[in-house]
Coordinates of C-alpha atoms in Angstrom, one line a residue:
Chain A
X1 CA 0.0 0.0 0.0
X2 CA 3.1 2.1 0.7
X3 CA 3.6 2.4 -3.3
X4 CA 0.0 4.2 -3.2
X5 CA 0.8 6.8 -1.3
X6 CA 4.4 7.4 -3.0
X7 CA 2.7 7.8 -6.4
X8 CA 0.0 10.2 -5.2
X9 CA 2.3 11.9 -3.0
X10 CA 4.8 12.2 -6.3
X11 CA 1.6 14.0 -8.3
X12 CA 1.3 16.4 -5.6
X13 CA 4.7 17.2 -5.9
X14 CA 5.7 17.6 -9.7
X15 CA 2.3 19.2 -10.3
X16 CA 2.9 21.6 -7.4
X17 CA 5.9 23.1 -9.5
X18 CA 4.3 23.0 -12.8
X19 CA 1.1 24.9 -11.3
X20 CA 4.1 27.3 -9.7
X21 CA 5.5 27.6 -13.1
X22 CA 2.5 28.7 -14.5
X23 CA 0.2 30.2 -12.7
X24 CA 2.4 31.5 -9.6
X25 CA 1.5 31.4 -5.9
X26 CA -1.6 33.0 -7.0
X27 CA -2.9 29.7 -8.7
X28 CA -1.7 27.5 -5.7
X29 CA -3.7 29.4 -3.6
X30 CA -6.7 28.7 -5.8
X31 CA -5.5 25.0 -5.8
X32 CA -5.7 25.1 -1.9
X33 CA -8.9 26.7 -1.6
X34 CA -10.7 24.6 -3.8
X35 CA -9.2 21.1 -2.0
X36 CA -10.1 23.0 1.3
X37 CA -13.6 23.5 0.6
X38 CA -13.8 19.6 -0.7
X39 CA -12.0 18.6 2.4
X40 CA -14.4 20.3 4.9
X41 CA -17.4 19.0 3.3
X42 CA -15.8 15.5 2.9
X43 CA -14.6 15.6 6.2
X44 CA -18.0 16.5 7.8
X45 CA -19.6 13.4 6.2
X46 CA -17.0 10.6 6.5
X47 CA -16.7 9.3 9.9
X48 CA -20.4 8.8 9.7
X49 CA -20.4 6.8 6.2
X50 CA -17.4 5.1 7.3
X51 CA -19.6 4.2 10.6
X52 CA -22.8 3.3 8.4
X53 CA -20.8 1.2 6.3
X54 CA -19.3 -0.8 8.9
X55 CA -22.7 -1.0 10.9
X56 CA -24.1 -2.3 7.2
X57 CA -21.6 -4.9 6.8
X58 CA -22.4 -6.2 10.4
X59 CA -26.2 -6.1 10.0
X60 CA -26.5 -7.8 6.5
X61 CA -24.4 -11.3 6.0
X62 CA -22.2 -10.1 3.7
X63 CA -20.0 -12.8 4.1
X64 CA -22.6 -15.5 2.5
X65 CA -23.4 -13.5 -0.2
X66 CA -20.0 -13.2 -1.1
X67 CA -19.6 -17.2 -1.5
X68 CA -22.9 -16.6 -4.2
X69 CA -20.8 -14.9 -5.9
X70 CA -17.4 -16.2 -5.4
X71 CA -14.9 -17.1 -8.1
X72 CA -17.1 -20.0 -9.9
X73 CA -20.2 -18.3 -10.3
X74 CA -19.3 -17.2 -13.8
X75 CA -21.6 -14.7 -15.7
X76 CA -24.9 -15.6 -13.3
X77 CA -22.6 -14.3 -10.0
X78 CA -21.6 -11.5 -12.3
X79 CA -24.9 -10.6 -13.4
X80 CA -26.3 -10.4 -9.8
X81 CA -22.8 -8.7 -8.2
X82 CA -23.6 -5.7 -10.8
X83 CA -27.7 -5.7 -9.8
X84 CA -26.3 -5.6 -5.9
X85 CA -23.5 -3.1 -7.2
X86 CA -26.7 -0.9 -8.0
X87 CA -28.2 -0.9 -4.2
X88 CA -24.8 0.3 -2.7
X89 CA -26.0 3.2 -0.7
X90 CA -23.8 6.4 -1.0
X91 CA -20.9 7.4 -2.1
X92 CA -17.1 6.1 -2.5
X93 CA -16.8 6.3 1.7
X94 CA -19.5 4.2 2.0
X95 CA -19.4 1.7 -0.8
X96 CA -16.2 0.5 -1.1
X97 CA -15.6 -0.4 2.7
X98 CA -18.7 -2.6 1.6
X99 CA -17.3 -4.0 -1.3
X100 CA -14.3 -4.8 0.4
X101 CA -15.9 -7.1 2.4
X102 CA -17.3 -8.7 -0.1
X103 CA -13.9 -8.9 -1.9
X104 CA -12.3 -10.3 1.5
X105 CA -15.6 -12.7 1.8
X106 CA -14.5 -14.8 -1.1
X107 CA -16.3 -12.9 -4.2
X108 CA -14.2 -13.4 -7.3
X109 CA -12.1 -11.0 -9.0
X110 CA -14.6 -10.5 -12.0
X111 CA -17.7 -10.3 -9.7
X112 CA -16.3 -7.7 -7.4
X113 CA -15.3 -5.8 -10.6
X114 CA -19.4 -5.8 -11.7
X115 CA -20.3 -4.9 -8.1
X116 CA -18.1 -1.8 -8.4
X117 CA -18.9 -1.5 -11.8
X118 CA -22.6 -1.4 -11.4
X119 CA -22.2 0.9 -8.4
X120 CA -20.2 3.6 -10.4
X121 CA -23.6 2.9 -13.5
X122 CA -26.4 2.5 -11.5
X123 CA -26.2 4.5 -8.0
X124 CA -29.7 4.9 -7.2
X125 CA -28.9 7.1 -4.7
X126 CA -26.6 9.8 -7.4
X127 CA -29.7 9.1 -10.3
X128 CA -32.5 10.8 -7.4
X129 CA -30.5 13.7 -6.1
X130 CA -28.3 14.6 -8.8
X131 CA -29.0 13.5 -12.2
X132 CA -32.6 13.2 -12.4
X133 CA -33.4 17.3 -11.4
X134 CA -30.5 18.5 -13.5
X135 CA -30.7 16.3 -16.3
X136 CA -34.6 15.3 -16.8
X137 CA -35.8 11.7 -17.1
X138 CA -35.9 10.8 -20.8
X139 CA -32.0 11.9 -20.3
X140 CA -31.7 9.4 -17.8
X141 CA -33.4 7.0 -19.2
X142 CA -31.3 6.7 -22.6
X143 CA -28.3 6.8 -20.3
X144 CA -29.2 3.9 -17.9
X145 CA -30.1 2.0 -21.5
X146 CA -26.8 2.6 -22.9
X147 CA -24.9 1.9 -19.6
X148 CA -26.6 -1.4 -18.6
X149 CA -24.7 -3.4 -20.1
X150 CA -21.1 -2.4 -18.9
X151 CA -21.1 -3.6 -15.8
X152 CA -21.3 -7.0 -16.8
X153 CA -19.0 -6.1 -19.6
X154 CA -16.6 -5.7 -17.4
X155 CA -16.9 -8.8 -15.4
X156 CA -16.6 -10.8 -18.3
X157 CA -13.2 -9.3 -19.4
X158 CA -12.0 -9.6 -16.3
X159 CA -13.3 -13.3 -16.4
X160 CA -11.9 -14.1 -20.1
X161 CA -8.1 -12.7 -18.2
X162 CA -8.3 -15.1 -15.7
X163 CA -5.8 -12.9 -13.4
X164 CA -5.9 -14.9 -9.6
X165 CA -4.1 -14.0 -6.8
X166 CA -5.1 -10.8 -5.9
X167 CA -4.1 -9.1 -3.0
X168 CA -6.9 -8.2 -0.6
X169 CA -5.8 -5.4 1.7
X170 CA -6.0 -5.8 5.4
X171 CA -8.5 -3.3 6.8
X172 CA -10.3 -5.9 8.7
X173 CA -7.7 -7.3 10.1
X174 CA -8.2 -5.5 13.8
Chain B
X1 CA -19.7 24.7 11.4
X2 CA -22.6 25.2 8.6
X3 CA -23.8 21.8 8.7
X4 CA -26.0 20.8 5.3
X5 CA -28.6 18.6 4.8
X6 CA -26.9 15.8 3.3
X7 CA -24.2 15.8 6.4
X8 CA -26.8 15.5 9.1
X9 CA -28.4 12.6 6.9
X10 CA -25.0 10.7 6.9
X11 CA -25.6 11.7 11.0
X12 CA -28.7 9.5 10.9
X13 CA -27.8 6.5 9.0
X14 CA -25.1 6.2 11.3
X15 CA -26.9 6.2 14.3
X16 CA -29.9 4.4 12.8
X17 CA -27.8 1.4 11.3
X18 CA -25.7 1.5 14.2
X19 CA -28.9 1.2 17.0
X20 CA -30.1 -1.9 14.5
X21 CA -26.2 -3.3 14.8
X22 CA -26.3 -3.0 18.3
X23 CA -30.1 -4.4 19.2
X24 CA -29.9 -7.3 16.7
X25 CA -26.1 -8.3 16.9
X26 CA -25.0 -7.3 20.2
X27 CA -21.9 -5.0 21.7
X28 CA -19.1 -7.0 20.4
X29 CA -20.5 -6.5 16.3
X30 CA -20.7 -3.2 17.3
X31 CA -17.3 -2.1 18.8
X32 CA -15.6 -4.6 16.0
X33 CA -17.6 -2.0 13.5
X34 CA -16.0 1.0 14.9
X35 CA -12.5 -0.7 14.6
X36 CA -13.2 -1.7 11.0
X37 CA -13.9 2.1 10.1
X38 CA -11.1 3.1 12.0
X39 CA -8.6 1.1 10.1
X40 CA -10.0 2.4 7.0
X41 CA -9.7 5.6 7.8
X42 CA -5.7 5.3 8.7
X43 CA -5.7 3.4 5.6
X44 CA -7.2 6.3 3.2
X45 CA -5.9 9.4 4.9
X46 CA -2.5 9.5 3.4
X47 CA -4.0 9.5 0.1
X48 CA -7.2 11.2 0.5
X49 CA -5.3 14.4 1.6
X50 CA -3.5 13.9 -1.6
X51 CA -6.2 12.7 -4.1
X52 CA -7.5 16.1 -2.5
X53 CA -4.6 18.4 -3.5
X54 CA -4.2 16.8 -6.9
X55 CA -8.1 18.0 -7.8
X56 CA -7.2 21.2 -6.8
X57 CA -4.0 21.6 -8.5
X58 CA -5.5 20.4 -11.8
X59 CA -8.3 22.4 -11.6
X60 CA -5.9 25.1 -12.8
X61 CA -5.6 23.8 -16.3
X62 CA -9.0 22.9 -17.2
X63 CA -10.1 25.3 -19.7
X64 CA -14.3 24.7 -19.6
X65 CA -14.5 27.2 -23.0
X66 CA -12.1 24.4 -24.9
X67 CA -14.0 21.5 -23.6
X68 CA -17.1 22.8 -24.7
X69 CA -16.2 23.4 -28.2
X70 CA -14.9 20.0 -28.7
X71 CA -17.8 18.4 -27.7
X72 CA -20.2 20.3 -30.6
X73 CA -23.1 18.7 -31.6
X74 CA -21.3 17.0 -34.9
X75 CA -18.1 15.7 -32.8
X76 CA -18.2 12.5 -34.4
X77 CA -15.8 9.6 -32.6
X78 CA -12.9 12.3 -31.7
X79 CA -15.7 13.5 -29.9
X80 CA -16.3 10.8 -27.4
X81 CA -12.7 10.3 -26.9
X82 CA -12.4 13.9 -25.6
X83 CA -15.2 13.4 -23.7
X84 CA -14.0 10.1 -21.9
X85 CA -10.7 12.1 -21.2
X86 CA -12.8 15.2 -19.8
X87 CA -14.6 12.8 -17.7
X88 CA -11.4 11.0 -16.3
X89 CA -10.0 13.7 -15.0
X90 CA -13.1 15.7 -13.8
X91 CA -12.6 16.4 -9.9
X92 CA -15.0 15.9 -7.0
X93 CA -18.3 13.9 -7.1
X94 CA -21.4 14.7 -8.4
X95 CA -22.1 17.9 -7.0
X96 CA -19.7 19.1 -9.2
X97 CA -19.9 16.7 -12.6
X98 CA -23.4 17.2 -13.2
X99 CA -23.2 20.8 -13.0
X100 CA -20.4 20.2 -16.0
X101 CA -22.6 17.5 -17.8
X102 CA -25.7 20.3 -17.7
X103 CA -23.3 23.3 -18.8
X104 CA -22.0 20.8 -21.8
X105 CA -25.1 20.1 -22.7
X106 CA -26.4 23.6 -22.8
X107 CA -22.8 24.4 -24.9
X108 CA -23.9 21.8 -27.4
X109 CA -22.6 18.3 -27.1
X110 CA -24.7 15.4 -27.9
X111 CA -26.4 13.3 -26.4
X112 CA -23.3 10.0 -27.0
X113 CA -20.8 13.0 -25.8
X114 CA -22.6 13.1 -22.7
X115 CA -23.4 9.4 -21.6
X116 CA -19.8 8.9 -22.7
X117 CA -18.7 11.8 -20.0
X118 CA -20.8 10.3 -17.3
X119 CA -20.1 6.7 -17.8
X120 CA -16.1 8.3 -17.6
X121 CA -16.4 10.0 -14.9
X122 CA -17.9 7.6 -13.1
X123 CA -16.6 4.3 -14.1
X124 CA -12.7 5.4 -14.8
X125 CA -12.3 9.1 -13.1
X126 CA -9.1 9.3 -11.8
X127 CA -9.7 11.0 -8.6
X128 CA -12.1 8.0 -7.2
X129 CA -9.5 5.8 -8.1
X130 CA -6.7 7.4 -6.2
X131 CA -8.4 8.9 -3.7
X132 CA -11.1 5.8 -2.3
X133 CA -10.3 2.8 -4.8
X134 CA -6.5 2.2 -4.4
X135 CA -6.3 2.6 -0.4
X136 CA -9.7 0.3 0.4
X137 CA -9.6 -2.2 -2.6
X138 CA -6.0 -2.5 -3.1
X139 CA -3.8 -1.4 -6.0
X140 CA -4.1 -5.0 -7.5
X141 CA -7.9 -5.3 -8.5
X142 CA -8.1 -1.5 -8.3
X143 CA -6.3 -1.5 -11.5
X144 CA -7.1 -4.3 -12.9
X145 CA -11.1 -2.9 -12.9
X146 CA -9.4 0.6 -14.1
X147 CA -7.9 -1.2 -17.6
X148 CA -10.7 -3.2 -18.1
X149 CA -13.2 -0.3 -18.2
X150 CA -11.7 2.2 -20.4
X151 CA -13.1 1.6 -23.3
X152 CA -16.5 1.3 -21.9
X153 CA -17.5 5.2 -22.0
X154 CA -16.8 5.0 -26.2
X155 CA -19.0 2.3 -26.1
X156 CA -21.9 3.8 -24.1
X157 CA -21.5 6.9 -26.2
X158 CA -22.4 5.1 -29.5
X159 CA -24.9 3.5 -28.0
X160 CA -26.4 6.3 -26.9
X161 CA -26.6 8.0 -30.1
X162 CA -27.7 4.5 -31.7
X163 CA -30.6 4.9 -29.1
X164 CA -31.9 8.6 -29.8
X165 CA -32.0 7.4 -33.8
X166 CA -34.1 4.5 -32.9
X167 CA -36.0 5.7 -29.9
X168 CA -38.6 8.3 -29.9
X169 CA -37.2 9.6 -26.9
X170 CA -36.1 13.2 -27.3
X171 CA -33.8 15.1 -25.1
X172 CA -32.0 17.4 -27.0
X173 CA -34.7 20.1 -26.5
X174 CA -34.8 19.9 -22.6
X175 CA -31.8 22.0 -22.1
X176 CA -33.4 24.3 -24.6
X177 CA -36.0 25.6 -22.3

């Protein structure tokens, strides 16, 4: 996990001098305000929907659905991972800590990839309170038909790589 | 501390979903919960803080005038290719990529310009994947779910304009009014 935080870390830097370069201090003060303002409202909201999360994975046996849709359920567990990818309530902070149980449960590499897949498509959740009021209906209609597929798309490529051995990281080791 | 809507309804589901863990599974589910999203949260902060920095900074070069004329009604397959960049490296969630995906709209693009945006955005944006992906689902299937999907947004884009030929579902007026 330590390479993660090098390569982000790394970004900061080198795009710290370009933004320097070219916009002076003037533009990494605009840089700083505007992560600020998405840190405070982040930061408000993600103890909580870290909490939830965690409360979620405890309440609902996440750990037998995963074996549904573990490494041999083939294009039936990847078909249902994206439809459960769908219900994932909220946002990044509250899905993946979900998903990663799932992943750590036993789901295969190509079902977990649906789930996250058809969580990025579907979110109910982003379709009410964002989407739908800015963007009308008949908009979001054509773009859930066009999407519907991908999800499972994606599970199958994964599946046709056959990549195993993946490491799950150890948050819930605790 | 203005607190908004949406933070006080992460409040309740919190306590809500906790009060269920607690009644139904007992202290020991509980406490193990709070260590679970403690761990996380070591696990993400390096990087969040980061992921958090890097919007900002790139922010600086996005030019919105550029992206919208790219994206003109007649953009063809170029077009969708821009747009799945634009949507990859769009910062924030979707309190501020819908707000792009309306002003787009209202600039012009089509309808396969903008499905191929939002299926970017939110299947390969760079800033979920560095910022939430990587530190909770590892760099290994992270990745591997990151390559997989990028052609996806092309696809969706041609099938949305496939759709609005076929369909008699009209949108391009909506952002009209």
């Amino acid at each position: 996990m330590i390479s993660g935080y090098i390569i982000v870390w790394f970004f900061v830097f080198a795009l710290t001098i370009l933004v320097i370069k070219n916009k002076g201090y003037k533009g990494i003060k605009k840089s700083g305000v505007f992560a600020g303002n998405q840190a405070i409202s982040i930061g408000r909201k993600m103890p909580f929907a870290l909490l939830t999360a965690a409360f979620i994975a405890q309440i609902v046996p996440i750990e037998e659905l995963s074996h549904i849709v573990g490494p041999e359920s083939g294009l039936l567990g990847i078909t249902i991972s994206a439809l459960l990818g769908g219900l994932l309530p909220g946002g990044p902070m509250t899905s993946f800590p979900i998903a990663l149980i799932f992943f750590a449960g036993g789901a295969g590499a190509p079902q977990i990839v649906a789930l996250i897949s058809g969580w990025s498509i579907f979110a109910i959740h982003r379709v009410l309170v964002f989407e739908a009021p800015t963007m009308g209906w008949s908009f979001v209609t054509i773009r859930l038909i066009s999407c519907a597929l991908l999800p499972i798309l994606a599970g199958l490529i994964v599946e046709l790589l056959s990549i195993d051995g993946l490491n799950v990281p150890s948050a819930l080791a605790f | 501390m203005n607190m908004s809507k949406s933070d006080y309804l992460f409040v309740f589901l919190a306590c809500f979903t906790g009060f269920i863990c607690f009644f139904t599974k007992g202290s020991d589910s509980f406490a193990s919960a709070f260590g679970y999203s403690f761990n996380l949260l070591v696990l993400i902060l390096p990087t969040l803080v980061g992921g958090l920095l890097l919007s900002g900074l790139i922010q600086q070069f996005i030019d919105q005038d550029k992206i919208n004329k790219a994206l003109g009604e007649k953009s063809g397959f170029s077009g969708l290719i821009f747009a799945t960049l634009a949507g990859v490296i769009t910062p924030g969630g979707p309190f501020t990529s819908f707000p792009i995906v309306f002003a787009l709209w209202v600039a012009g693009a089509d309808i396969g310009a903008l499905v191929a945006y939002i299926a970017a955005w939110s299947l390969i944006g760079i800033y979920r994947l560095v910022i939430w992906e990587i530190p909770m689902m590892g760099m290994d299937l992270s990745l591997l779910r990151f390559f997989v999907s990028i052609p996806l947004p092309i696809l969706a884009g041609f099938a949305a304009r496939w759709l609005v030929k076929y369909l008699p579902l009209k949108v391009q007026d909506v952002a009209k009014k």
